């Protein structure tokens, strides 16, 4: 049972921001970082709500840090409790993955010498996603006197210094305090309301303080040694994305929540969590670290998963931090989505519908780039328009040009691939007919228009791109991009044939809308037949990552050990481009996704070549988990296990030093894939998923469930 808990028993201010990310809770509507109730200097408290973006000059648009519902302070005889004041005699923080409840217990001696036990618990209801709760129990050890609780919703929040909110209104109505605000550029209204009740203690007094930007409810009680007073704070939150009247909705929902009370709300939320785990849990017996790392990953995915909204998706840092500004990358479709397609297909469907609803943005992007069809944004937000910043700041303070938004094209095929995979797994023909087909056909249109005919070489080429390995930019004929583009075109043709059978009407509509003439389809076939896929010059099994890759200087990563940073930061952004060194799997990523198209020998040859040249420890966090999956599939189990642990430590141990900015969502999804497709060896056959397990030494059991075409398959390996 201990592998259902992420726990710390000492508090180290050095790891404050890292742990805030680790202890993020949420419910698929919002995510709240594990900052302390009552605050702490240097904290990066944030609550992010799906889809609530505001525009910012230069960086386009970002998810907005909403008013802080963790605003909750306890005063003991007038002295404020905070972890950096008085003396912490005993401390424990625990995230219960089974229920999504975060608790903190502290034995505290106030500066005046009073000793008390404080126990905080918080949850974001999975049963009622606009409802949040904090319970605080204060037990006196040797103190007699007044305990005061101040609970509000605080609009004193920003995104790393940038303020996104305009004040609209605040106040108190029938014991509820509320704050209403509006985003400055996108003009989205939001209201948070809260309520505070006390039980235990004596001589209770309730008041309201109308502090600017942070309406606050105050409740006091007198306590004696051995006595406990419990304060329950309930909060509701609604935005203009949910309703035309966020304030009414927040107050109404709060009245309802208050009538139910904290305990009943917890029971309902816990029950909702039990159902989630029933579908999604994976158990590894014999290896506590791996078991916990994987379950924690699934927890973090589940709290980010939009259950009731098909216009949002999971961002690269989920809702757990301001890193990457809440933007959605290929991380979502390629790394995260399979977990949902196989265990919670309604969620996968919502996430893919987000791509459907953002087709307009993808079409605008194609047009702006002189192409046809749909060209998905490398970084996507509310509308699907490109939101990748053009400039970034390197660790040394230098401005760096970021090209991904313009030339990292493969995302477009990755989205199409995910749509197809979802369909294959779920058999959701209605989705494919009504939405998926349009995505796959219009992305195919993009590829056919982007591929250029080079008559002198008798081939099509896709030039000036960035492949998955971002250490190299402006390359020609990246094999991952070209092969996935081909796959996209092939699949579009197959799908059109299917659609004509399934629904002649829909097929006719799309043929007209997307101008799918015989001529155009003939052109697609020609591109498929003659798109250049680079191989080693002398032929053989090796794919060449991009044209000219094998002519670059070779490198032995061992020569740079020990090191504590990426090869890019060692060699420089320009320097690294001269070498055969990869930020993350590129050719191997292709062989992983299109495994059915390649034989074992090809996979082995490319594995042997590219693995030693990939910066798996300090390159991209996307690398290790997929590397683990591929290694396990080849029977290289020990090696696979090493990569699996490397991935599993990314966030729990802050292995890359940047977890403070938010969780690495792709790694979470990659771990599931490594367990299921790698160690479990799951392959789809016409009869459903079939296992071919290759478990690491020490694993006594690997147990999970998958849903395939409406039927559950239990695997106990
Ligand atoms: C990786 C990309 C990834 C992005 C967001 C980059 O460092 O190279 O593949 O999509 O981070 O996680």
XYZ file of C-alpha atoms and ligand atoms in Angstrom:
729
model
C 0.000 0.000 0.000
C 2.925 2.349 0.597
C 3.353 2.722 -3.146
C 0.187 4.773 -3.183
C 1.864 7.586 -1.281
C 4.436 10.207 -2.134
C 5.763 11.382 1.186
C 8.360 13.667 2.686
C 9.267 13.807 6.348
C 11.619 16.764 6.347
C 11.121 20.150 4.811
C 14.008 21.579 2.829
C 13.498 25.138 1.550
C 16.059 24.398 -1.191
C 13.580 22.051 -2.839
C 10.561 24.300 -2.338
C 9.655 24.763 -6.015
C 10.512 21.221 -6.993
C 8.196 19.858 -4.322
C 5.465 22.303 -5.254
C 5.379 20.619 -8.638
C 5.577 17.114 -7.206
C 2.699 17.769 -4.818
C 0.424 19.233 -7.467
C -3.171 18.132 -7.131
C -6.024 18.559 -9.585
C -9.116 17.157 -11.179
C -8.861 17.651 -14.912
C -10.436 21.081 -14.650
C -7.611 22.732 -12.764
C -4.248 21.959 -11.231
C -2.888 23.491 -8.031
C 0.786 23.340 -7.178
C 1.750 22.068 -3.766
C 2.500 25.454 -2.243
C 1.749 25.707 1.450
C -1.469 27.051 2.840
C -0.373 30.321 4.388
C 2.485 30.842 1.912
C 6.259 30.678 2.057
C 8.951 33.083 0.819
C 10.061 32.206 -2.699
C 7.046 30.047 -3.380
C 5.664 29.651 -6.874
C 2.084 29.008 -5.960
C -0.208 28.590 -8.888
C -3.557 27.262 -9.902
C -4.057 26.793 -13.615
C -7.417 26.158 -15.218
C -7.664 24.394 -18.559
C -8.233 26.725 -21.477
C -7.953 29.957 -19.497
C -5.399 31.782 -21.632
C -4.482 35.422 -21.768
C -2.410 37.109 -24.418
C 1.017 38.478 -23.749
C 3.150 40.590 -26.054
C 5.952 38.601 -27.740
C 5.169 35.242 -26.189
C 1.652 35.156 -27.631
C -0.521 33.574 -25.016
C -0.254 31.722 -21.738
C -2.368 29.960 -19.163
C -3.210 32.383 -16.410
C -2.431 31.815 -12.782
C -5.886 32.236 -11.214
C -6.588 33.756 -7.774
C -5.018 31.691 -5.042
C -7.514 29.520 -3.199
C -4.777 28.286 -0.848
C -4.998 31.622 0.919
C -5.429 30.229 4.406
C -3.544 31.456 7.460
C -3.613 30.332 11.053
C -2.710 32.647 13.916
C -1.920 31.346 17.386
C -2.448 34.064 19.986
C -1.821 36.578 17.213
C 1.305 34.909 15.842
C 1.132 33.750 12.273
C 1.926 30.130 11.577
C 4.328 29.677 8.719
C 6.999 27.069 8.102
C 9.818 29.632 8.339
C 8.654 31.012 11.672
C 8.777 29.522 15.139
C 10.124 25.977 15.350
C 8.967 23.020 13.318
C 9.278 20.065 15.695
C 7.805 17.460 13.424
C 6.772 17.532 9.801
C 5.247 15.266 7.231
C 3.705 15.812 3.835
C 1.842 13.127 2.019
C 0.134 12.863 -1.324
C -2.332 10.019 -1.382
C -2.451 8.920 -5.000
C -5.517 6.817 -4.362
C -7.660 9.848 -3.521
C -5.672 12.855 -4.701
C -5.602 14.294 -1.179
C -2.546 16.223 -0.060
C -1.896 16.421 3.669
C 0.666 18.199 5.791
C 1.079 17.632 9.498
C 3.280 19.851 11.574
C 4.082 19.995 15.264
C 4.889 23.621 15.712
C 6.215 25.776 18.485
C 5.257 29.381 18.035
C 7.860 32.110 18.663
C 6.124 32.698 21.999
C 6.653 29.041 22.878
C 3.176 27.550 22.422
C 3.126 24.038 20.982
C 0.378 22.829 18.682
C -0.273 20.169 16.087
C -1.544 21.431 12.774
C -2.921 19.082 10.145
C -3.852 20.447 6.733
C -5.554 18.500 4.020
C -6.668 19.641 0.589
C -8.409 18.192 -2.402
C -9.822 19.195 -5.760
C -12.991 17.214 -6.124
C -12.963 14.697 -8.940
C -16.714 14.297 -8.564
C -17.549 18.010 -8.812
C -14.723 19.684 -10.644
C -15.501 23.261 -9.622
C -15.254 22.392 -5.939
C -12.107 22.539 -3.815
C -11.603 21.963 -0.127
C -9.098 22.614 2.628
C -9.460 21.190 6.110
C -7.224 22.347 8.911
C -7.236 20.754 12.345
C -5.379 22.495 15.105
C -4.779 20.583 18.323
C -3.280 22.292 21.298
C -0.467 20.513 23.098
C 0.156 23.135 25.777
C -1.648 26.212 24.567
C -4.659 27.984 25.978
C -5.971 30.890 23.996
C -7.259 32.141 20.700
C -6.727 30.439 17.335
C -7.641 32.529 14.340
C -8.221 31.260 10.806
C -8.175 33.627 7.853
C -9.410 32.113 4.619
C -9.861 33.989 1.377
C -9.344 33.947 -2.340
C -6.410 36.099 -3.244
C -6.103 37.978 -6.503
C -2.527 38.936 -5.627
C -1.202 36.494 -8.188
C 0.839 36.823 -11.345
C 2.652 34.769 -13.973
C 6.304 35.231 -13.058
C 5.727 38.913 -12.438
C 3.191 39.523 -15.180
C -0.281 40.488 -13.995
C -3.144 39.128 -16.039
C -6.172 40.182 -14.041
C -8.366 43.217 -13.855
C -10.463 43.538 -10.744
C -14.223 43.428 -11.296
C -15.941 42.911 -7.983
C -15.651 41.351 -4.569
C -17.625 41.057 -1.393
C -19.482 38.808 0.987
C -22.958 37.369 0.563
C -24.575 35.213 3.224
C -21.281 34.124 4.696
C -19.620 33.516 1.342
C -16.744 35.674 0.195
C -16.100 36.091 -3.505
C -13.722 37.737 -5.918
C -14.490 38.376 -9.544
C -11.760 39.224 -12.038
C -11.217 39.459 -15.785
C -8.227 38.632 -17.967
C -6.762 41.785 -19.462
C -6.472 40.785 -23.101
C -8.827 37.869 -23.665
C -11.517 39.364 -21.395
C -12.456 36.135 -19.687
C -14.303 36.603 -16.399
C -13.622 34.359 -13.484
C -15.116 34.129 -10.027
C -13.873 32.284 -6.973
C -15.987 32.050 -3.854
C -15.228 30.552 -0.471
C -16.839 29.563 2.775
C -15.344 28.804 6.177
C -16.798 26.749 9.039
C -15.376 25.840 12.417
C -16.079 22.921 14.666
C -14.583 22.221 18.089
C -13.102 24.909 20.311
C -15.253 27.400 22.154
C -16.391 31.020 21.859
C -16.362 30.957 18.094
C -16.567 34.295 16.261
C -16.973 34.815 12.489
C -16.191 38.036 10.609
C -15.464 39.228 7.091
C -12.647 41.513 6.014
C -12.950 43.216 2.661
C -9.229 43.416 1.863
C -8.591 44.819 -1.630
C -8.214 41.949 -4.121
C -8.531 39.334 -1.386
C -11.863 39.147 0.412
C -11.227 37.179 3.578
C -13.363 35.235 6.012
C -12.128 35.149 9.572
C -13.096 32.688 12.274
C -11.702 32.472 15.778
C -12.056 29.937 18.570
C -10.588 29.421 21.978
C -8.572 26.289 22.570
C -7.160 24.463 25.598
C -4.535 21.697 25.813
C -5.824 18.459 24.290
C -8.609 20.188 22.381
C -8.938 20.328 18.608
C -10.581 22.902 16.421
C -11.307 22.080 12.794
C -11.686 24.671 10.069
C -13.188 23.637 6.743
C -12.747 25.933 3.791
C -14.727 25.215 0.659
C -14.029 27.018 -2.582
C -15.750 27.101 -5.944
C -14.457 28.460 -9.197
C -16.102 29.231 -12.524
C -14.990 31.144 -15.550
C -16.604 32.539 -18.652
C -15.480 29.356 -20.390
C -17.952 27.473 -18.186
C -20.903 29.789 -17.948
C -22.146 33.233 -18.871
C -22.453 34.086 -15.159
C -19.363 32.931 -13.284
C -20.353 34.717 -10.078
C -23.814 33.207 -9.886
C -22.431 29.801 -10.710
C -19.674 30.052 -8.095
C -22.052 31.185 -5.340
C -24.710 28.700 -6.267
C -22.301 25.814 -6.409
C -20.753 26.931 -3.117
C -24.146 26.929 -1.401
C -24.644 23.410 -2.655
C -21.176 22.297 -1.554
C -21.632 23.862 1.874
C -24.927 22.068 2.314
C -23.174 18.774 1.617
C -20.206 19.573 3.818
C -16.553 18.684 3.586
C -16.880 15.013 4.525
C -19.574 14.214 1.989
C -17.638 16.033 -0.726
C -14.557 13.989 0.092
C -16.509 10.745 -0.032
C -17.848 11.590 -3.482
C -14.436 12.593 -4.749
C -12.790 9.476 -3.326
C -15.396 7.326 -5.062
C -14.685 9.045 -8.371
C -10.984 8.357 -7.877
C -11.646 4.698 -7.153
C -13.349 4.382 -10.535
C -10.389 6.053 -12.264
C -7.907 3.659 -10.748
C -10.068 0.696 -11.533
C -9.479 1.455 -15.208
C -5.999 2.881 -15.139
C -3.863 1.388 -12.416
C -0.696 -0.535 -13.191
C 0.995 -2.648 -10.532
C 4.629 -3.664 -10.518
C 5.406 -6.135 -7.774
C 8.941 -6.626 -6.532
C 10.182 -3.120 -7.302
C 8.811 -0.360 -5.115
C 10.627 2.459 -6.854
C 9.340 1.518 -10.292
C 5.855 0.813 -8.976
C 5.557 4.182 -7.263
C 7.155 6.128 -10.109
C 4.707 4.680 -12.581
C 1.643 5.133 -10.384
C 2.679 8.684 -9.610
C 2.971 9.313 -13.351
C -0.513 8.008 -13.966
C -1.804 10.153 -11.126
C -0.268 13.247 -12.662
C -1.810 12.385 -16.017
C -5.216 11.721 -14.519
C -5.313 15.058 -12.694
C -4.526 16.863 -15.941
C -7.049 14.981 -18.058
C -9.983 16.990 -19.403
C -13.061 14.920 -18.677
C -15.765 17.399 -19.579
C -14.132 19.704 -22.078
C -13.161 18.894 -25.660
C -11.612 22.268 -26.411
C -8.545 21.788 -24.246
C -5.757 19.262 -24.009
C -2.828 18.346 -21.793
C 0.096 20.745 -22.031
C 3.769 19.796 -21.912
C 3.837 20.771 -18.222
C 0.206 19.813 -17.656
C -1.426 22.250 -15.215
C 1.438 21.894 -12.765
C 3.549 24.935 -13.516
C 4.120 27.916 -15.734
C 6.803 26.252 -17.874
C 5.999 26.315 -21.588
C 3.054 28.552 -20.707
C 0.418 25.863 -20.858
C 1.101 25.134 -24.521
C 0.372 21.778 -26.112
C 3.156 20.031 -28.080
C 3.568 16.648 -29.778
C 4.238 15.401 -26.250
C 0.476 15.103 -25.910
C -0.349 12.920 -28.884
C 2.801 10.855 -29.124
C 3.642 10.313 -25.479
C 0.572 10.942 -23.339
C -2.379 9.956 -25.458
C -1.882 6.172 -25.724
C -2.444 5.794 -21.977
C -5.843 7.413 -22.364
C -6.747 5.704 -25.637
C -6.227 2.338 -23.958
C -7.697 3.044 -20.528
C -9.939 6.127 -20.609
C -10.983 6.554 -24.177
C -13.520 9.346 -23.494
C -10.628 11.482 -22.307
C -8.519 10.601 -25.348
C -11.484 11.553 -27.487
C -11.738 14.962 -25.810
C -8.045 15.548 -26.366
C -8.313 14.675 -30.046
C -11.399 16.805 -30.439
C -9.255 19.665 -29.233
C -7.179 19.087 -32.376
C -10.335 18.963 -34.434
C -11.604 22.241 -32.988
C -8.257 23.887 -33.630
C -8.142 22.885 -37.305
C -8.938 26.471 -38.256
C -5.704 27.633 -36.611
C -3.774 24.833 -38.320
C -5.228 25.887 -41.677
C -4.247 29.488 -41.067
C -0.747 28.364 -40.274
C -0.548 26.346 -43.495
C -1.684 29.334 -45.502
C 0.743 31.680 -43.824
C 3.483 29.241 -44.779
C 2.393 29.037 -48.391
C 0.982 25.529 -48.010
C -2.371 23.836 -48.314
C -4.303 21.816 -45.766
C -3.735 21.809 -42.014
C -0.317 22.477 -40.506
C -0.526 22.074 -36.751
C 1.161 24.531 -34.445
C 4.332 23.307 -32.815
C 2.993 24.965 -29.650
C -0.747 25.241 -29.509
C -3.089 27.068 -27.127
C -6.748 28.104 -27.378
C -7.149 28.603 -31.115
C -4.583 26.316 -32.694
C -2.603 29.226 -34.081
C 1.139 28.975 -33.707
C 2.226 30.152 -30.252
C 5.873 29.160 -30.181
C 7.893 32.172 -29.096
C 10.426 33.207 -31.716
C 13.015 34.110 -29.170
C 14.097 32.522 -25.954
C 16.717 33.258 -23.345
C 19.514 30.721 -22.911
C 20.980 29.820 -19.512
C 23.795 32.328 -20.074
C 21.323 35.144 -20.742
C 21.841 35.176 -24.527
C 18.840 35.639 -26.782
C 18.269 32.549 -28.894
C 16.181 32.306 -32.039
C 13.634 29.492 -31.743
C 12.746 27.989 -35.118
C 10.373 25.225 -34.014
C 7.214 27.215 -34.669
C 8.227 27.659 -38.282
C 9.975 24.448 -39.244
C 9.389 21.659 -36.733
C 6.795 20.104 -38.980
C 6.449 16.568 -37.710
C 3.760 17.532 -35.172
C 1.291 17.532 -38.050
C 1.856 13.850 -38.797
C 2.005 13.068 -35.069
C -1.523 14.366 -34.588
C -2.758 12.299 -37.535
C -0.983 9.244 -36.157
C -2.665 9.671 -32.765
C -6.100 9.996 -34.364
C -5.534 6.770 -36.243
C -4.162 4.949 -33.218
C -7.132 6.017 -31.107
C -9.477 4.694 -33.787
C -7.623 1.431 -34.080
C -7.761 0.867 -30.335
C -11.300 2.019 -29.652
C -13.055 1.187 -32.913
C -14.814 4.535 -32.534
C -15.995 4.747 -36.141
C -18.326 7.660 -35.442
C -15.390 9.730 -34.242
C -13.352 8.835 -37.288
C -16.214 9.576 -39.635
C -17.241 12.876 -38.065
C -13.888 14.314 -36.987
C -10.819 12.126 -37.389
C -11.010 11.698 -41.142
C -10.986 15.423 -41.694
C -7.812 15.744 -39.628
C -6.025 12.939 -41.454
C -7.089 14.110 -44.902
C -6.287 17.744 -44.347
C -2.892 17.001 -42.819
C -2.188 14.821 -45.858
C -3.013 17.810 -48.032
C -0.444 19.776 -46.114
C 2.310 17.224 -46.642
C 1.666 16.865 -50.340
C 1.888 20.622 -50.739
C 4.982 20.943 -48.579
C 6.939 18.215 -50.377
C 8.861 19.743 -53.254
C 9.575 17.956 -56.496
C 13.258 17.906 -57.396
C 13.245 16.840 -61.038
C 17.020 16.690 -61.303
C 17.060 14.106 -58.516
C 13.844 12.433 -59.553
C 12.376 12.665 -56.062
C 10.314 14.691 -53.661
C 12.028 16.309 -50.709
C 10.974 18.042 -47.518
C 13.666 20.537 -46.750
C 14.585 23.025 -44.065
C 13.026 21.322 -41.075
C 13.715 20.336 -37.490
C 13.159 16.685 -36.631
C 12.515 15.353 -33.128
C 16.251 15.843 -32.427
C 16.307 19.591 -31.918
C 20.087 19.780 -31.624
C 20.013 20.123 -35.422
C 17.877 22.697 -37.156
C 17.378 23.680 -40.802
C 18.079 20.162 -41.986
C 16.904 18.574 -45.220
C 14.937 15.360 -45.499
C 14.719 14.394 -41.873
C 13.858 10.731 -42.057
C 11.339 10.871 -39.211
C 9.480 13.763 -40.819
C 9.525 12.310 -44.327
C 8.515 8.824 -43.316
C 5.716 10.072 -41.046
C 4.539 12.369 -43.833
C 4.393 9.349 -46.136
C 2.497 7.424 -43.500
C 0.063 10.331 -43.199
C -0.541 10.317 -46.953
C -0.891 6.532 -47.169
C -3.295 6.505 -44.265
C -5.346 9.317 -45.767
C -5.852 7.308 -48.952
C -6.861 4.188 -47.025
C -9.173 6.212 -44.887
C -10.869 7.876 -47.771
C -11.598 4.428 -49.200
C -13.005 3.408 -45.826
C -15.076 6.559 -45.534
C -16.606 6.049 -48.958
C -17.875 2.694 -47.690
C -18.844 3.916 -44.235
C -20.634 7.085 -45.248
C -20.744 8.111 -48.871
C -22.303 11.373 -47.809
C -19.524 12.358 -45.432
C -16.911 11.237 -47.946
C -18.590 13.375 -50.597
C -18.664 16.383 -48.268
C -14.992 16.096 -47.440
C -14.003 15.500 -51.047
C -15.672 18.735 -51.912
C -14.559 20.723 -48.909
C -10.930 19.618 -49.154
C -10.857 19.482 -52.927
C -9.911 15.829 -53.054
C -9.936 15.469 -56.809
C -8.565 12.435 -58.644
C -5.671 14.591 -59.704
C -4.853 15.509 -56.150
C -5.052 11.914 -54.993
C -2.796 10.883 -57.863
C -0.315 13.488 -56.688
C -0.453 12.030 -53.173
C 0.384 8.595 -54.598
C 3.277 10.067 -56.475
C 4.640 11.743 -53.332
C 4.299 8.479 -51.424
C 6.199 6.610 -54.118
C 8.984 9.120 -54.535
C 9.494 10.991 -51.291
C 13.136 10.717 -50.368
C 13.944 8.613 -47.279
C 17.672 8.933 -46.561
C 19.669 5.780 -45.887
C 23.353 5.212 -45.277
C 25.212 6.049 -48.500
C 26.305 2.466 -49.037
C 22.735 1.229 -48.566
C 22.198 -1.280 -45.808
C 19.898 -1.060 -42.865
C 20.892 2.280 -41.415
C 18.539 5.169 -41.906
C 20.261 8.509 -42.085
C 18.650 10.901 -39.628
C 18.745 13.628 -42.253
C 20.636 14.245 -45.414
C 24.279 14.732 -44.525
C 24.048 13.473 -40.948
C 26.662 10.751 -41.475
C 29.099 13.322 -42.807
C 29.051 15.226 -39.512
C 31.863 14.800 -36.992
C 31.467 11.715 -34.904
C 31.492 11.878 -31.152
C 32.006 9.648 -28.168
C 29.789 10.828 -25.350
C 31.945 8.875 -22.889
C 34.757 11.367 -23.544
C 32.638 14.079 -21.948
C 31.896 12.193 -18.743
C 31.409 13.050 -16.002
C 29.134 15.898 -16.966
C 26.127 17.623 -15.503
C 24.669 19.352 -18.522
C 23.472 18.757 -22.005
C 25.760 18.336 -24.984
C 24.169 21.420 -26.432
C 25.205 23.529 -23.494
C 28.718 22.036 -23.631
C 29.271 22.454 -27.362
C 27.076 25.487 -27.947
C 23.972 25.850 -30.051
C 25.990 26.189 -33.246
C 28.751 23.813 -32.195
C 26.508 20.865 -31.456
C 25.158 20.967 -34.995
C 28.547 19.875 -36.324
C 28.344 16.569 -34.500
C 26.451 13.333 -34.730
C 24.872 13.834 -31.339
C 21.130 13.733 -30.686
C 19.019 15.473 -28.107
C 16.504 12.627 -28.208
C 15.648 9.574 -30.302
C 14.769 10.543 -33.847
C 15.240 7.608 -36.225
C 14.532 5.331 -33.255
C 11.364 7.247 -32.483
C 10.218 6.506 -36.004
C 11.038 2.823 -35.665
C 9.101 2.758 -32.424
C 5.968 4.334 -33.897
C 6.041 2.441 -37.174
C 7.426 -0.789 -35.726
C 5.130 -2.862 -37.901
C 6.880 -1.522 -40.992
C 10.417 -2.445 -39.959
C 12.083 -5.766 -39.270
C 14.139 -6.660 -36.252
C 17.443 -6.395 -38.069
C 16.738 -2.820 -39.118
C 15.721 -1.874 -35.606
C 18.847 -3.483 -34.137
C 21.200 -1.837 -36.618
C 19.736 1.599 -36.009
C 19.559 1.088 -32.289
C 23.247 0.180 -32.179
C 24.163 3.222 -34.185
C 21.996 5.920 -32.663
C 21.785 4.957 -28.989
C 25.415 5.761 -28.123
C 25.019 9.101 -29.896
C 21.912 10.186 -28.006
C 22.165 12.531 -25.040
C 19.731 10.552 -22.934
C 20.709 11.894 -19.531
C 20.724 15.618 -20.264
C 19.063 15.948 -23.639
C 15.302 15.934 -23.829
C 13.236 14.356 -21.074
C 11.208 12.737 -23.855
C 14.047 10.353 -24.651
C 14.549 7.824 -21.876
C 11.063 6.333 -21.572
C 10.709 5.591 -25.280
C 14.268 4.336 -25.340
C 13.216 1.997 -22.502
C 10.194 0.784 -24.448
C 12.256 0.074 -27.555
C 15.034 -1.611 -25.606
C 12.565 -3.896 -23.838
C 10.911 -4.787 -27.129
C 14.288 -5.913 -28.395
C 14.875 -7.999 -25.288
C 17.560 -5.645 -23.939
C 15.832 -5.733 -20.607
C 18.593 -4.538 -18.299
C 19.288 -1.564 -20.474
C 15.569 -0.869 -20.752
C 15.287 -0.891 -16.998
C 18.064 1.673 -16.630
C 16.248 4.032 -18.996
C 12.981 3.359 -17.230
C 14.450 4.452 -13.902
C 16.057 7.470 -15.497
C 12.636 8.516 -16.777
C 10.937 7.641 -13.483
C 13.310 9.915 -11.565
C 12.766 12.907 -13.819
C 10.253 14.604 -11.573
C 10.223 12.719 -8.280
C 13.959 13.300 -7.928
C 14.207 16.396 -10.075
C 16.821 14.605 -12.151
C 17.022 17.445 -14.680
C 16.838 20.259 -12.171
C 13.832 21.917 -13.826
C 10.838 20.191 -12.287
C 10.112 23.422 -10.420
C 8.719 24.809 -13.695
C 6.264 21.946 -13.949
C 5.960 18.240 -14.487
C 7.290 16.539 -17.634
C 4.032 15.218 -19.035
C 5.621 13.352 -21.939
C 7.791 11.394 -19.536
C 4.735 10.365 -17.541
C 3.023 8.987 -20.614
C 6.266 7.494 -21.879
C 6.663 5.515 -18.660
C 3.272 3.927 -19.168
C 4.245 3.019 -22.721
C 7.551 1.576 -21.532
C 5.732 -0.601 -18.995
C 2.918 -1.753 -21.268
C 4.421 -1.827 -24.760
C 8.005 -2.369 -23.589
C 8.145 -4.717 -20.602
C 4.627 -6.028 -21.188
C 5.376 -6.370 -24.902
C 1.789 -5.530 -25.834
C 1.068 -5.628 -29.550
C -2.253 -5.158 -31.232
C -3.483 -8.088 -33.300
C -6.814 -8.616 -34.991
C -7.896 -10.545 -31.896
C -6.963 -7.684 -29.603
C -3.900 -6.847 -27.529
C -1.442 -9.664 -26.934
C 1.412 -9.639 -24.420
C 4.972 -10.766 -24.877
C 6.436 -9.939 -21.475
C 10.085 -9.299 -20.801
C 10.226 -8.197 -17.193
C 13.312 -6.794 -15.498
C 15.016 -8.969 -12.922
C 13.246 -8.435 -9.635
C 9.831 -7.685 -11.085
C 7.570 -10.406 -9.792
C 4.483 -9.207 -11.506
C 3.268 -6.597 -13.947
C -0.461 -6.105 -13.891
C -2.640 -3.732 -15.901
C -5.833 -3.495 -17.899
C -6.422 -2.299 -21.428
C -9.589 -1.570 -23.250
C -9.714 -2.635 -26.851
C -12.815 -1.964 -28.938
C -15.052 -1.710 -25.918
C -13.789 -4.836 -24.201
C -11.475 -4.933 -21.214
C -8.385 -7.144 -21.277
C -6.705 -7.927 -17.970
C -3.014 -8.648 -18.043
C -1.275 -10.250 -15.104
C 2.246 -10.986 -16.228
C 11.799 18.672 -26.761
C 10.552 18.539 -27.597
C 9.348 18.701 -26.704
C 9.392 19.990 -25.916
C 8.280 20.107 -24.922
C 11.757 20.010 -26.039
O 12.879 20.151 -25.240
O 12.941 18.584 -27.552
O 10.526 17.286 -28.238
O 8.189 18.662 -27.458
O 10.610 20.053 -25.215
O 8.363 19.130 -23.947
